[in-house]
Short mmCIF file of C-alpha atoms and ligand atoms in Angstrom, two decimals:
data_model
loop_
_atom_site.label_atom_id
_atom_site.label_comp_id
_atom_site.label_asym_id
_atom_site.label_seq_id
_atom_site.Cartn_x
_atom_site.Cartn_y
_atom_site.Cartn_z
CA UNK A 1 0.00 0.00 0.00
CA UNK A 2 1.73 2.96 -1.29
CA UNK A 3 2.04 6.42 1.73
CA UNK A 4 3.02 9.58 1.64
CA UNK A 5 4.54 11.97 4.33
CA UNK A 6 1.97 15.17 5.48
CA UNK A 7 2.62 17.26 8.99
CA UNK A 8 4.93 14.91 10.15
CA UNK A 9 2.35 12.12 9.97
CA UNK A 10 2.50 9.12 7.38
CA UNK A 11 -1.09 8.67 5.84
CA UNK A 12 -1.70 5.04 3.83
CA UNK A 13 -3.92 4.87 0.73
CA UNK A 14 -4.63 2.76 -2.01
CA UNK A 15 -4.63 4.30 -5.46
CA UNK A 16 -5.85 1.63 -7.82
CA UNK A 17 -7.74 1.90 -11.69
CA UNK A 18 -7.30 3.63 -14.66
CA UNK A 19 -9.72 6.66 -15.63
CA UNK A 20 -10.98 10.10 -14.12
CA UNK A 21 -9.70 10.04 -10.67
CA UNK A 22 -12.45 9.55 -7.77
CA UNK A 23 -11.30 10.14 -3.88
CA UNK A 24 -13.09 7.94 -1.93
CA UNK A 25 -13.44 8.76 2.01
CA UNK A 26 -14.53 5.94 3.86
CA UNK A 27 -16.62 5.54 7.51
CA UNK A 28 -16.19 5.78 10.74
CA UNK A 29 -14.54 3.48 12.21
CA UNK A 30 -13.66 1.40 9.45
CA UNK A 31 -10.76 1.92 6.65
CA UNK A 32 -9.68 2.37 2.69
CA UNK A 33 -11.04 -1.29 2.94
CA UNK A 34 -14.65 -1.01 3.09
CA UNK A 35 -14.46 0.44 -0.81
CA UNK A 36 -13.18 -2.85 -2.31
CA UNK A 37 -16.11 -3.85 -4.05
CA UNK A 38 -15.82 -0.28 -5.78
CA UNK A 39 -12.58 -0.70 -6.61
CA UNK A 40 -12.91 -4.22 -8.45
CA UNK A 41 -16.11 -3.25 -10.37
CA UNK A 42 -15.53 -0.18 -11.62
CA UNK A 43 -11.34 0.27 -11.42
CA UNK A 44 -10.90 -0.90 -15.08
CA UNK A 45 -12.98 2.81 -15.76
CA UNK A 46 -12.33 4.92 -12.59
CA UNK A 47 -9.44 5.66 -10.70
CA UNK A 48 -9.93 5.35 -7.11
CA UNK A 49 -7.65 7.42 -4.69
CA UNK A 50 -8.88 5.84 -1.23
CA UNK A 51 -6.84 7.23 2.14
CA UNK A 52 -6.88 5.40 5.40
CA UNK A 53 -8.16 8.36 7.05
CA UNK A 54 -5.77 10.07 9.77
CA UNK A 55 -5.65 7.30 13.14
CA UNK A 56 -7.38 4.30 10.79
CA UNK A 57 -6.27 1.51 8.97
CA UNK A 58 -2.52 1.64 8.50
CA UNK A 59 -2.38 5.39 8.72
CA UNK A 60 -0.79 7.28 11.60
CA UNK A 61 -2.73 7.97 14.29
CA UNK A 62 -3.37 11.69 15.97
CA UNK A 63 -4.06 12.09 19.60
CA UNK A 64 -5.77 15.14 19.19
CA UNK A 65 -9.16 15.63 18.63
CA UNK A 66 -9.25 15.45 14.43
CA UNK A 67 -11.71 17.81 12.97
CA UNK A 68 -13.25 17.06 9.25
CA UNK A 69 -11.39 19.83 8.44
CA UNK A 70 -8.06 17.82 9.36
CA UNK A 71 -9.21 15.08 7.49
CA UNK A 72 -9.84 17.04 4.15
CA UNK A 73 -6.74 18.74 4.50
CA UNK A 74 -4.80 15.45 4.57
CA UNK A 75 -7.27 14.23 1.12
CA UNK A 76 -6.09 17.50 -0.66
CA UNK A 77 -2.61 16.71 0.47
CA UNK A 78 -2.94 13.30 -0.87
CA UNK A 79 -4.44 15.24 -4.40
CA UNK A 80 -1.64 17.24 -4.38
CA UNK A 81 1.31 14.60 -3.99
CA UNK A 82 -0.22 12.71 -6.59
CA UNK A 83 -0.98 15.86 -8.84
CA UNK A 84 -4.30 15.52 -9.37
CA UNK A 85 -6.03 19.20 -9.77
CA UNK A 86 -9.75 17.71 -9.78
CA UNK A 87 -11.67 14.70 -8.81
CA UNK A 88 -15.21 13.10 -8.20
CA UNK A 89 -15.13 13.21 -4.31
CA UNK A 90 -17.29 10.97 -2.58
CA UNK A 91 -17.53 9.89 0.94
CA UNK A 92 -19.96 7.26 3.28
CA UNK A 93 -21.39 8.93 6.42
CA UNK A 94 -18.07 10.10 8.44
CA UNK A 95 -16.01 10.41 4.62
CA UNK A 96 -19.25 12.32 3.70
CA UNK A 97 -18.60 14.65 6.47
CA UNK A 98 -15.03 14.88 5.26
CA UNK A 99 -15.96 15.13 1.39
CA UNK A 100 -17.92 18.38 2.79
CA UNK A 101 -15.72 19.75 4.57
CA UNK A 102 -13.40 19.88 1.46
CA UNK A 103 -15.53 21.49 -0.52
CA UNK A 104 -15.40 24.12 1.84
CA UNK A 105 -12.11 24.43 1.82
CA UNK A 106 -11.39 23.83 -1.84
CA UNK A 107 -14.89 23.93 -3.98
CA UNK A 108 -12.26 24.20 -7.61
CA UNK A 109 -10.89 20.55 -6.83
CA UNK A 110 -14.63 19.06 -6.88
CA UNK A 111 -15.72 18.00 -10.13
CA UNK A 112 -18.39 15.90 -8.73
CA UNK A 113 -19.59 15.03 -5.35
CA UNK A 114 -21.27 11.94 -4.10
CA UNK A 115 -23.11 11.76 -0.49
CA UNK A 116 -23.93 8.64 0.85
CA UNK A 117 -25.82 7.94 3.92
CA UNK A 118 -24.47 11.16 5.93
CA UNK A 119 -25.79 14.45 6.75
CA UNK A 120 -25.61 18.23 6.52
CA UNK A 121 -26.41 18.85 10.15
CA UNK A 122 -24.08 19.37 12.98
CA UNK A 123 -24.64 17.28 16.06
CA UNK A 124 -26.83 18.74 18.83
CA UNK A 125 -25.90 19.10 22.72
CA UNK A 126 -26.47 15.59 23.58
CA UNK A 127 -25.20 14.62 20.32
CA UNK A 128 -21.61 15.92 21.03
CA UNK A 129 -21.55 14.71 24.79
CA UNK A 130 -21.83 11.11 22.77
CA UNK A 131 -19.32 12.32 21.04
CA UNK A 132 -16.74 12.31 23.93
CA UNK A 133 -18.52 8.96 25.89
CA UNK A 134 -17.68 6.99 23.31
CA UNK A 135 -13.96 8.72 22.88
CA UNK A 136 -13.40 8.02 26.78
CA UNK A 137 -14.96 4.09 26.60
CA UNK A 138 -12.68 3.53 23.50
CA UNK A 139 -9.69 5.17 25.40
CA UNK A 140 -10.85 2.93 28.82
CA UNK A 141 -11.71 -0.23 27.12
CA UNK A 142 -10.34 -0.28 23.65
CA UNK A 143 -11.83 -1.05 20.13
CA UNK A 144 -14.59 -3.86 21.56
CA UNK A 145 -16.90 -0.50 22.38
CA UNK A 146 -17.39 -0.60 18.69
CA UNK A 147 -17.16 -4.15 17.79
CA UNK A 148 -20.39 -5.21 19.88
CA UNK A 149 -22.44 -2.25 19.45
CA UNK A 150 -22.37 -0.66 15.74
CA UNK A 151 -22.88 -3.48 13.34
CA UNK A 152 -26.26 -3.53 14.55
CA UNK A 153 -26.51 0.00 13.58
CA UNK A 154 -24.72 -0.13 10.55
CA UNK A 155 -26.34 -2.96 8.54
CA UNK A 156 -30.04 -3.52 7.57
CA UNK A 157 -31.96 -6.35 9.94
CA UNK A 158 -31.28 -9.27 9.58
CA UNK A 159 -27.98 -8.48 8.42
CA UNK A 160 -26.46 -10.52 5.64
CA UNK A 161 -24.30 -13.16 7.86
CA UNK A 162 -20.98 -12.51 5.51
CA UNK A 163 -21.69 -8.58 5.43
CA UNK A 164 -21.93 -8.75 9.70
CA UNK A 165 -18.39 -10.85 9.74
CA UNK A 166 -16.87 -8.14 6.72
CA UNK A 167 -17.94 -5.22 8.85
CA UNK A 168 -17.12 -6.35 12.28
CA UNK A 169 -13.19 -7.45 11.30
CA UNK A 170 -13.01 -3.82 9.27
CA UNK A 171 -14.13 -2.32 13.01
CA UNK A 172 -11.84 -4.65 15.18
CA UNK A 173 -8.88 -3.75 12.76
CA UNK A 174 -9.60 0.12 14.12
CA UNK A 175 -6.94 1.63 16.68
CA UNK A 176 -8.58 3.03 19.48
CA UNK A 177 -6.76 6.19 19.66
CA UNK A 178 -7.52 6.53 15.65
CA UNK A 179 -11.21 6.30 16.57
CA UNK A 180 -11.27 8.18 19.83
CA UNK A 181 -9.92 11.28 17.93
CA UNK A 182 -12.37 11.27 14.97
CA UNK A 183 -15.45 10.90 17.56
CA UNK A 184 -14.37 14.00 19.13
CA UNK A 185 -13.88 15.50 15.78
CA UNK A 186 -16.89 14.52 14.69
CA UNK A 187 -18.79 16.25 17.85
CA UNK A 188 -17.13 19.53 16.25
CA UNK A 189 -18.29 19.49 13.15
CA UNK A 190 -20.58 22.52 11.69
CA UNK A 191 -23.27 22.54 9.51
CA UNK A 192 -22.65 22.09 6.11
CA UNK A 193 -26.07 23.18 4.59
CA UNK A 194 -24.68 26.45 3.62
CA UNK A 195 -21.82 25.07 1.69
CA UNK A 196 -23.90 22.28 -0.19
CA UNK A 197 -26.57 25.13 -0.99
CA UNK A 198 -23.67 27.31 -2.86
CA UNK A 199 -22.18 23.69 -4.79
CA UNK A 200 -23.62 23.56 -8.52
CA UNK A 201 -23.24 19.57 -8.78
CA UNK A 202 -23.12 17.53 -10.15
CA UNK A 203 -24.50 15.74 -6.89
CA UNK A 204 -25.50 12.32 -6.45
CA UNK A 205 -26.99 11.17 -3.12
CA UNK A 206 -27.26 7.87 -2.17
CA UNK A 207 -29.14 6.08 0.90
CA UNK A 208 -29.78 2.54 1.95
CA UNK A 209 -33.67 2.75 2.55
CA UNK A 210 -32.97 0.87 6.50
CA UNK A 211 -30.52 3.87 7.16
CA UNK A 212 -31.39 4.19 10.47
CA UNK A 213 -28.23 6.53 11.44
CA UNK A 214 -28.71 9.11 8.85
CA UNK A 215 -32.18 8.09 7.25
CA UNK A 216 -33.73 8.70 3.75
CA UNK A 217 -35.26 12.09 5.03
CA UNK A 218 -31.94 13.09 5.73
CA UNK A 219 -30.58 12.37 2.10
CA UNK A 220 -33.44 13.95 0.23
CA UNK A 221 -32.87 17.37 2.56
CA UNK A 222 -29.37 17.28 1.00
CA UNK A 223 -30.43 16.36 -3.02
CA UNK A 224 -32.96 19.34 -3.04
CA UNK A 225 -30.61 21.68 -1.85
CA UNK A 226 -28.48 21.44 -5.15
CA UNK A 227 -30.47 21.69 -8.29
CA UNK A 228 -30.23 19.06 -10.89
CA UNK A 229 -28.99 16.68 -8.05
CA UNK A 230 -30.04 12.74 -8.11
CA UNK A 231 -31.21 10.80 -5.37
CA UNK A 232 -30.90 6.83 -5.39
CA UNK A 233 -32.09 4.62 -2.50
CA UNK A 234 -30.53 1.28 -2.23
CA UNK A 235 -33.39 -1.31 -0.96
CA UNK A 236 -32.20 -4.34 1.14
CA UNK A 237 -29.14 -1.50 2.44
CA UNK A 238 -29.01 0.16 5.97
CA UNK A 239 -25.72 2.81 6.48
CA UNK A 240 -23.31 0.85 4.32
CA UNK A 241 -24.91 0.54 1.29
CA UNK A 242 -21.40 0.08 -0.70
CA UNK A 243 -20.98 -3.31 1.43
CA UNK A 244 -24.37 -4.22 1.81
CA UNK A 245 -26.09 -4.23 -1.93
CA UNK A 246 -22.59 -3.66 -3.58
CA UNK A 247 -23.95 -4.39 -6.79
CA UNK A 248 -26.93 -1.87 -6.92
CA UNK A 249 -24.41 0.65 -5.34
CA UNK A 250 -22.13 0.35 -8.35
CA UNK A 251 -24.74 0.14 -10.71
CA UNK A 252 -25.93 4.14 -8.92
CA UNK A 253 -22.27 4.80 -9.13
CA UNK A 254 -21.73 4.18 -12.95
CA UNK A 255 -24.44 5.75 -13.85
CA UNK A 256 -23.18 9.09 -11.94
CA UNK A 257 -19.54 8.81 -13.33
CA UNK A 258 -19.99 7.75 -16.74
CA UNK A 259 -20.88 11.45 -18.15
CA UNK A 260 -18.23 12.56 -16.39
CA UNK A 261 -15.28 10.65 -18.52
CA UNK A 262 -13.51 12.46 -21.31
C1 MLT B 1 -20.17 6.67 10.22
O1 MLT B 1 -20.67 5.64 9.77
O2 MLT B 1 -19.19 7.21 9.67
C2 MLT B 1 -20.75 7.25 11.48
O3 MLT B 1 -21.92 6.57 11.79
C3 MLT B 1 -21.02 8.71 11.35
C4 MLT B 1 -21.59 9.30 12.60
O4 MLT B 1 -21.49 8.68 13.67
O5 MLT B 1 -22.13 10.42 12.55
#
């Protein structure tokens, strides 16, 4: 797995295919990993730029609470040492946090953006105080926090049994620290509904219809703020619609990317 060197820190990704380059920023807590089916559909088309996000996978990990911000920084980073000007950015619930936050920060680097099963909206009081719980428990008692709890969450009911076993080794494979730092980062996010309302697409939303951590509602208040946008639900799918009904996802996927080629 190729790195590269940013602040001091050494950040892993996987840059794999041959086409128009698409960043792909994956979920909390899991890694570059969970976009394999992606990769091996589509790569003979698309070139997929996928970073272990700052703390996951085989990246280095940051002790400090790691903003969105943070995390796009290190993506444009990645952009630049590989000297890529533009790209389709895309990112699944915490990488769709990310993928917003560097359109903030760079809008000219976007040429397309794909949202799937995340959210525009900050977290709330309680929301944030979550935030650090969960930071603390993973600091106390290590990864397993995770392990037992979110698949649950993650994956339509009755989950597929080889889409639970996927989903729980990408989560046990998660450092602690890694995951401690982008829950607190997470907790200080801001909305993005201003920055989504100035984008002029293309967009392409996707949700799995079980979504129960950032639900259909959610997605649709995100594809009508950016005219021209499409909106795809993903039956049989919960928050990881990419792993869950990878086929259907790709199928959503093609369909966004192919105008896009040269
Ligand atoms: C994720 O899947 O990245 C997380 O569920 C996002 C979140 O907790 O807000």
């Amino acid at each position: 797995m190729p790195t590269f060197e940013h602040e001091g820190r050494w950040l892993h990704y996987l840059d794999e295919g041959d086409g128009p380059p698409v960043l792909l920023l994956h979920a909390f807590p899991l890694s570059s990993e969970m976009y394999r089916p992606q990769l091996e559909a589509l790569g003979a088309r698309y070139r997929f730029i996928v970073p272990d996000l700052r703390g996951f996978g085989q990246s280095d990990v940051d002790p400090h609470p790691v903003g969105m911000p943070d995390f796009a920084d290190d993506a444009l980073a990645l952009l630049d040492h590989l000297g890529i000007d533009q790209a389709v950015v895309g990112g699944v619930s915490m990488g769709g946090y990310v993928a917003l936050a560097l359109l903030r920060t760079e809008p000219s680097r976007v040429a397309g953006l794909i949202l799937s099963d995340t959210q525009f909206n900050a977290d709330d009081d309680a929301g944030k105080r979550k935030r650090e719980d969960v930071a603390q428990a993973l600091e106390k008692d290590g990864i397993r926090v995770l392990e037992d709890s979110m698949p649950e969450k993650l994956l339509a009911q009755p989950p597929q049994p080889q889409v639970q076993a996927r989903v729980r080794s990408l989560i046990r494979e998660a450092k602690p620290q890694g995951a401690a730092s982008a829950s607190r980062g997470m907790g200080l996010r801001t909305d993005s509904r201003d920055i989504l309302g100035r984008f002029a697409g293309p967009l392409l939303v996707i949700v799995g219809e079980g979504d129960v951590i950032t639900p259909p509602q959610k997605a649709k208040a995100m594809a009508d703020l950016v005219k021209g946008s499409v909106l795809e639900t993903i039956p049989g799918a919960g928050h990881l619609p990419n792993l869950e009904q990878p086929s259907a996802f790709n199928a959503v996927l093609e369909r966004f990317l192919a105008p896009l080629r040269p």
